[in-house]
């Protein structure tokens, strides 16, 4: 491997007091870039996300997604010996990440302010539900609850009832900002010699992602309505039935609308019809616009419709199931699958989305609970007899 192809975070050690989704998502991406990530888990049972389901060779789909390329160290952090081991581990680390319950790290003396005094070069990343301070700081913050609190739940679903986003969007958003925040802090430390803490909350992360409806509502006085799979402020934009299926199309400018009217609807006059000539007019007359499109597409097969849309230059997509998505040409033809080992056998996993020239992503195995405990403790200077005693008293 050439120097330029070495993993960019090789030599960086991350210790993570992590569970569930947000922190593991952030640290897995650091591991993908070559960082050594040591995951602290509860003795015997481990991260509770290991038991969310048993769909992947008897293992949790969440856990295998979020925890490849990591080392698992089991520690009882409520014990004096457990905290002593953690202190020795943190003393040699570059980053500490945590998303424990509200106030947990402060009670353990592992909050950012306390750690900065003991380890001034350590970057501490705290991931919380609602941030520090304020009356919400101690509230539990599961993904669905944050979707509700930020108003996202009120924007998704059909007009009759709200619906949650089908993935853990608040956790993923927080994990992404923790990941980018840690990278920024590492660069800041390299340039200035100062380790700055990183604080991210699920609420703040999803607040940022709510930007468009936030500004729309704050300045217009009206919240965007729910339109299911359609767009609240753009039309036509969404699924339409054909003679034998469904297609999704998206028109975002008047040039595309004019071409669509001429080539697909076969009625060029609709492009200048006052009801449909602008996006705002089409949104105001959404039902009429949709009815015209549905009437035309119902005479075409799905294959004919896609061919027409592609020829016309109108953006479109197939309404894939997850099973269909797994075999998508953009995954298969571009060689985006890799094999990853798990304690129960190999599985396939998609490559990380960021492609860094010829630098390969680190796609290491998913660890079993405590798989690396003995090796890590030996690195810290513990003897075989010490490790045996720690196992006997269930510190590890």
Coordinates of C-alpha atoms in Angstrom, one line a residue:
X1 CA 0.0 0.0 0.0
X2 CA 1.4 3.4 -0.9
X3 CA 1.7 6.2 1.7
X4 CA -1.2 8.0 0.0
X5 CA -3.4 5.0 0.3
X6 CA -2.9 4.5 4.0
X7 CA -6.0 4.9 6.1
X8 CA -6.1 8.6 7.1
X9 CA -6.9 8.0 10.7
X10 CA -4.3 5.3 11.3
X11 CA -2.6 5.9 14.6
X12 CA -5.7 7.6 16.2
X13 CA -7.2 5.8 19.2
X14 CA -10.8 6.3 20.1
X15 CA -12.4 5.0 23.3
X16 CA -16.2 4.9 23.2
X17 CA -18.7 4.6 26.0
X18 CA -21.4 3.9 23.4
X19 CA -24.7 2.2 23.0
X20 CA -27.7 2.1 20.6
X21 CA -27.1 4.1 17.4
X22 CA -25.8 7.7 17.5
X23 CA -22.3 7.2 19.0
X24 CA -21.7 3.8 17.4
X25 CA -22.6 5.3 14.0
X26 CA -20.0 8.1 14.6
X27 CA -17.3 5.8 15.7
X28 CA -17.8 3.2 13.0
X29 CA -17.1 5.9 10.4
X30 CA -13.9 6.8 12.3
X31 CA -13.0 3.1 12.2
X32 CA -13.8 3.0 8.4
X33 CA -11.0 5.6 8.1
X34 CA -8.5 3.6 10.1
X35 CA -8.9 4.8 13.6
X36 CA -8.6 2.2 16.4
X37 CA -12.0 2.2 18.1
X38 CA -12.2 0.5 21.5
X39 CA -15.9 0.0 22.3
X40 CA -16.6 -0.3 26.1
X41 CA -19.4 -2.7 26.8
X42 CA -21.1 -4.2 29.8
X43 CA -19.7 -7.5 31.0
X44 CA -21.5 -10.5 29.6
X45 CA -24.5 -8.7 28.0
X46 CA -22.7 -5.9 26.0
X47 CA -24.4 -3.1 24.2
X48 CA -28.2 -3.5 24.4
X49 CA -28.4 -2.9 20.6
X50 CA -26.9 -6.4 20.2
X51 CA -30.4 -7.7 21.1
X52 CA -32.6 -5.5 19.0
X53 CA -33.3 -8.4 16.6
X54 CA -31.8 -11.6 15.4
X55 CA -32.2 -11.2 11.7
X56 CA -28.5 -11.4 10.7
X57 CA -27.3 -14.9 11.3
X58 CA -28.9 -14.6 14.7
X59 CA -27.4 -11.2 15.3
X60 CA -28.9 -7.7 15.4
X61 CA -29.1 -5.9 12.1
X62 CA -28.5 -2.6 14.0
X63 CA -25.4 -4.0 15.7
X64 CA -23.7 -5.4 12.6
X65 CA -24.4 -2.1 10.7
X66 CA -22.8 0.1 13.4
X67 CA -19.9 -1.8 14.9
X68 CA -17.6 -3.3 12.3
X69 CA -13.8 -2.7 12.6
X70 CA -14.1 -2.1 16.4
X71 CA -12.5 -3.8 19.4
X72 CA -14.8 -4.8 22.3
X73 CA -13.6 -4.4 25.9
X74 CA -16.0 -5.3 28.7
X75 CA -15.9 -3.1 31.8
X76 CA -18.0 -2.6 34.9
X77 CA -17.8 1.2 35.1
X78 CA -19.5 1.2 38.5
X79 CA -16.6 -0.6 40.1
X80 CA -13.4 1.0 41.2
X81 CA -11.3 -1.4 39.2
X82 CA -13.3 -0.8 36.1
X83 CA -12.9 2.9 36.3
X84 CA -9.2 2.5 37.0
X85 CA -8.8 0.4 33.7
X86 CA -10.8 3.1 31.8
X87 CA -8.5 5.8 33.2
X88 CA -5.4 4.0 32.0
X89 CA -7.0 3.4 28.6
X90 CA -8.2 7.0 28.2
X91 CA -4.7 8.3 29.2
X92 CA -3.4 6.9 25.9
X93 CA -6.3 7.8 23.7
X94 CA -6.9 10.7 21.3
X95 CA -10.7 10.8 21.5
X96 CA -13.4 9.7 24.0
X97 CA -16.9 9.4 22.7
X98 CA -20.0 8.9 25.0
X99 CA -23.7 8.7 24.6
X100 CA -24.7 7.3 28.0
X101 CA -27.8 8.5 29.9
X102 CA -28.1 12.1 31.1
X103 CA -25.6 12.9 33.8
X104 CA -23.9 9.4 33.7
X105 CA -20.4 10.6 32.7
X106 CA -20.5 13.5 35.2
X107 CA -21.3 11.0 38.0
X108 CA -18.3 8.9 36.9
X109 CA -16.0 11.9 36.7
X110 CA -15.8 11.5 32.9
X111 CA -17.4 14.7 31.8
X112 CA -15.5 16.9 29.3
X113 CA -14.4 19.5 31.9
X114 CA -13.1 16.9 34.4
X115 CA -11.2 15.0 31.7
X116 CA -9.7 18.2 30.2
X117 CA -7.9 18.8 33.5
X118 CA -6.5 15.3 33.6
X119 CA -5.8 14.8 29.9
X120 CA -5.5 18.1 28.1
X121 CA -4.8 16.5 24.7
X122 CA -7.9 14.4 24.8
X123 CA -10.9 15.3 22.6
X124 CA -14.1 14.5 24.3
X125 CA -17.3 14.1 22.3
X126 CA -20.6 14.1 24.2
X127 CA -23.7 13.0 22.4
X128 CA -26.9 13.8 24.3
X129 CA -30.6 14.0 23.7
X130 CA -31.4 17.7 24.2
X131 CA -28.0 19.2 25.0
X132 CA -26.7 20.6 28.3
X133 CA -28.7 23.1 30.2
X134 CA -32.3 23.9 30.0
X135 CA -35.3 22.0 31.3
X136 CA -35.0 19.3 28.7
X137 CA -31.4 18.2 29.5
X138 CA -32.4 15.2 31.7
X139 CA -35.1 13.9 29.5
X140 CA -34.7 10.6 27.7
X141 CA -34.5 11.1 23.9
X142 CA -35.2 8.1 21.7
X143 CA -35.3 8.6 18.0
X144 CA -39.1 8.7 17.6
X145 CA -39.5 11.1 20.5
X146 CA -37.0 13.6 18.9
X147 CA -38.8 13.3 15.6
X148 CA -42.0 14.3 17.4
X149 CA -40.4 17.2 19.4
X150 CA -38.7 18.8 16.4
X151 CA -42.0 18.7 14.3
X152 CA -40.6 16.2 11.8
X153 CA -43.4 13.7 12.7
X154 CA -46.0 16.4 11.8
X155 CA -44.5 16.6 8.2
X156 CA -44.3 13.0 7.2
X157 CA -47.1 10.6 6.3
X158 CA -50.4 11.1 4.5
X159 CA -52.8 14.0 5.2
X160 CA -54.9 11.9 7.6
X161 CA -52.2 10.9 10.1
X162 CA -48.5 11.6 10.8
X163 CA -45.9 8.9 10.3
X164 CA -42.3 8.4 11.6
X165 CA -39.4 8.3 9.2
X166 CA -38.6 4.6 8.6
X167 CA -35.0 4.8 9.8
X168 CA -33.4 6.3 12.9
X169 CA -33.0 9.7 11.4
X170 CA -32.3 11.7 14.6
X171 CA -29.7 9.2 15.8
X172 CA -28.1 9.2 12.3
X173 CA -28.1 13.0 12.1
X174 CA -26.4 13.2 15.5
X175 CA -23.9 10.5 14.6
X176 CA -23.0 12.4 11.4
X177 CA -22.4 15.7 13.3
X178 CA -20.4 13.9 16.0
X179 CA -18.2 12.3 13.3
X180 CA -17.6 15.5 11.4
X181 CA -17.1 17.4 14.7
X182 CA -14.5 14.9 15.9
X183 CA -12.6 15.2 12.5
X184 CA -12.7 19.0 12.9
X185 CA -11.5 18.8 16.5
X186 CA -8.6 16.5 15.4
X187 CA -7.6 19.0 12.7
X188 CA -7.9 21.9 15.2
X189 CA -5.7 20.0 17.6
X190 CA -3.1 19.4 14.9
X191 CA -3.0 23.1 13.9
X192 CA -3.2 24.7 17.3
X193 CA -2.2 22.0 19.8
X194 CA -5.5 22.6 21.7
X195 CA -8.0 19.8 22.2
X196 CA -11.5 21.2 22.1
X197 CA -14.6 19.3 23.2
X198 CA -17.4 18.4 20.8
X199 CA -21.0 18.4 22.0
X200 CA -23.9 17.2 19.8
X201 CA -27.5 16.5 20.7
X202 CA -30.1 14.5 18.7
X203 CA -32.4 17.5 19.1
X204 CA -29.9 20.1 17.7
X205 CA -28.9 17.7 14.8
X206 CA -32.5 17.2 13.7
X207 CA -33.2 20.9 14.2
X208 CA -30.6 21.6 11.5
X209 CA -32.2 19.0 9.2
X210 CA -35.6 20.7 9.7
X211 CA -34.2 23.9 8.1
X212 CA -36.5 24.3 5.2
X213 CA -39.8 23.7 7.0
X214 CA -38.4 25.8 9.9
X215 CA -37.8 28.9 7.8
X216 CA -40.9 28.3 5.7
X217 CA -43.2 28.2 8.8
X218 CA -41.4 30.9 10.7
X219 CA -41.7 33.4 7.8
X220 CA -45.0 32.4 6.2
X221 CA -46.9 31.6 9.3
X222 CA -48.1 28.3 7.7
X223 CA -46.6 24.9 8.2
X224 CA -46.1 22.7 5.1
X225 CA -48.9 20.2 4.8
X226 CA -48.4 16.4 4.7
X227 CA -48.6 14.9 1.3
X228 CA -47.4 11.4 1.8
X229 CA -44.7 10.6 -0.8
X230 CA -45.4 13.9 -2.6
X231 CA -43.5 17.1 -2.0
X232 CA -45.3 19.8 0.0
X233 CA -44.0 22.7 -2.0
X234 CA -43.1 21.3 -5.4
X235 CA -45.5 19.7 -8.0
X236 CA -45.6 17.3 -9.8
X237 CA -43.3 15.5 -7.5
X238 CA -44.2 12.0 -6.3
X239 CA -45.6 8.6 -7.2
X240 CA -48.1 8.1 -10.1
X241 CA -49.9 5.0 -11.2
X242 CA -49.3 3.5 -14.7
X243 CA -51.3 0.8 -16.4
X244 CA -49.3 -1.9 -14.6
X245 CA -47.5 -0.3 -11.7
X246 CA -46.1 3.0 -10.2
X247 CA -43.4 5.5 -11.2
X248 CA -42.0 8.4 -9.3
X249 CA -41.3 11.6 -11.1
X250 CA -39.9 14.9 -10.0
X251 CA -40.2 18.2 -12.0
X252 CA -38.3 21.1 -10.5
X253 CA -38.2 23.8 -13.3
X254 CA -40.4 25.1 -16.1
X255 CA -38.1 23.8 -18.8
X256 CA -38.7 20.2 -17.6
X257 CA -42.5 21.0 -17.2
X258 CA -42.8 22.2 -20.8
X259 CA -40.9 19.1 -22.1
X260 CA -43.1 16.9 -20.0
X261 CA -46.3 18.4 -21.3
X262 CA -45.1 18.1 -24.9
X263 CA -43.4 14.7 -24.9
X264 CA -45.2 12.7 -22.2
X265 CA -48.6 14.3 -21.7
X266 CA -48.8 15.1 -25.5
X267 CA -50.5 18.4 -24.7
X268 CA -48.0 21.4 -25.1
X269 CA -50.7 23.9 -24.2
X270 CA -50.6 22.7 -20.6
X271 CA -47.2 24.3 -20.2
X272 CA -48.7 27.8 -20.5
X273 CA -52.0 27.0 -18.9
X274 CA -52.4 29.6 -16.0
X275 CA -53.2 26.7 -13.6
X276 CA -49.9 25.0 -14.3
X277 CA -47.5 27.5 -15.8
X278 CA -45.4 27.9 -12.6
X279 CA -44.5 25.6 -9.7
X280 CA -46.6 27.7 -7.3
X281 CA -49.6 27.4 -9.6
X282 CA -49.2 23.7 -9.9
X283 CA -49.0 23.3 -6.1
X284 CA -52.2 25.4 -5.8
X285 CA -53.9 23.2 -8.4
X286 CA -52.2 19.9 -7.3
X287 CA -55.3 17.8 -7.6
X288 CA -56.1 18.9 -11.2
X289 CA -52.4 18.6 -12.2
X290 CA -52.2 15.1 -10.7
X291 CA -55.4 14.0 -12.4
X292 CA -54.1 15.0 -15.8
X293 CA -50.9 13.1 -15.3
X294 CA -52.6 10.0 -13.9
X295 CA -55.1 9.9 -16.8
X296 CA -52.2 9.9 -19.3
X297 CA -49.9 7.5 -17.5
X298 CA -52.7 5.0 -17.0
X299 CA -52.6 4.4 -20.7
X300 CA -48.9 3.5 -20.5
X301 CA -47.0 0.6 -19.0
X302 CA -44.4 1.3 -16.4
X303 CA -41.6 0.5 -18.9
X304 CA -43.1 2.8 -21.5
X305 CA -43.4 5.6 -18.9
X306 CA -39.7 5.3 -17.8
X307 CA -38.6 5.3 -21.4
X308 CA -40.5 8.4 -22.1
X309 CA -39.3 10.2 -19.0
X310 CA -35.7 9.3 -19.6
X311 CA -35.9 10.4 -23.3
X312 CA -37.5 13.7 -22.2
X313 CA -35.0 14.4 -19.5
X314 CA -37.5 14.3 -16.6
X315 CA -36.1 13.0 -13.3
X316 CA -37.7 9.7 -12.3
X317 CA -37.1 6.7 -10.0
X318 CA -38.4 3.3 -9.4
X319 CA -40.5 2.6 -6.3
X320 CA -38.2 -0.1 -5.1
X321 CA -38.7 -2.4 -2.1
X322 CA -35.7 -3.0 0.1
X323 CA -35.1 -6.3 -1.5
X324 CA -35.0 -4.7 -5.0
X325 CA -32.7 -2.0 -3.7
X326 CA -30.2 -4.6 -2.5
X327 CA -29.7 -5.6 -6.1
X328 CA -29.7 -2.1 -7.5
X329 CA -27.4 -1.6 -10.5
X330 CA -25.7 1.4 -8.7
X331 CA -24.6 -1.1 -6.0
X332 CA -23.9 -4.2 -8.2
X333 CA -22.4 -2.6 -11.3
X334 CA -20.1 -0.3 -9.3
X335 CA -18.8 -3.1 -7.0
X336 CA -20.1 -1.5 -3.8
X337 CA -20.5 -4.7 -1.8
X338 CA -17.8 -6.1 0.5
X339 CA -17.7 -9.1 2.8
X340 CA -17.5 -8.5 6.5
X341 CA -16.9 -11.1 9.2
X342 CA -19.2 -11.5 12.2
X343 CA -19.0 -13.9 15.1
X344 CA -21.7 -16.0 13.4
X345 CA -20.1 -15.9 9.9
X346 CA -19.6 -13.6 6.9
X347 CA -22.2 -11.1 5.7
X348 CA -22.1 -8.5 2.8
X349 CA -21.9 -4.8 3.6
X350 CA -22.0 -1.7 1.4
X351 CA -18.9 0.4 1.2
X352 CA -18.9 3.8 3.0
X353 CA -20.3 6.6 0.9
X354 CA -17.2 8.8 0.9
X355 CA -14.7 7.6 -1.7
X356 CA -11.2 8.9 -0.9
X357 CA -9.2 8.4 -4.1
X358 CA -7.3 5.1 -3.8
X359 CA -7.6 4.9 0.0
X360 CA -9.4 1.7 0.8
X361 CA -12.1 1.7 3.5
X362 CA -11.3 -0.5 6.6
X363 CA -14.0 -3.1 6.6
X364 CA -13.0 -5.2 9.6
X365 CA -15.0 -7.7 11.6
X366 CA -17.9 -7.1 14.0
X367 CA -16.6 -8.0 17.5
X368 CA -18.2 -10.5 19.9
X369 CA -18.8 -9.2 23.4
X370 CA -15.5 -8.6 25.1
X371 CA -13.5 -10.3 22.3
X372 CA -10.5 -8.0 22.8
X373 CA -10.6 -7.6 26.6
X374 CA -7.6 -9.8 27.4
X375 CA -5.4 -8.3 24.6
X376 CA -6.3 -4.7 25.5
X377 CA -5.6 -5.3 29.3
X378 CA -2.3 -6.9 28.4
X379 CA -1.3 -3.8 26.4
X380 CA -2.1 -1.8 29.5
X381 CA 0.3 -3.9 31.6
X382 CA -2.1 -6.3 33.3
X383 CA -0.7 -9.8 33.8
X384 CA -2.6 -13.0 33.1
X385 CA -3.2 -13.4 36.9
X386 CA -4.5 -9.8 37.1
X387 CA -6.9 -10.5 34.2
X388 CA -8.1 -13.7 35.8
X389 CA -8.9 -11.9 39.0
X390 CA -10.8 -9.2 37.1
X391 CA -12.8 -11.8 35.4
X392 CA -13.5 -13.6 38.6
X393 CA -14.9 -10.5 40.3
X394 CA -16.8 -9.5 37.1
X395 CA -15.0 -6.2 36.6
X396 CA -14.6 -7.4 33.0

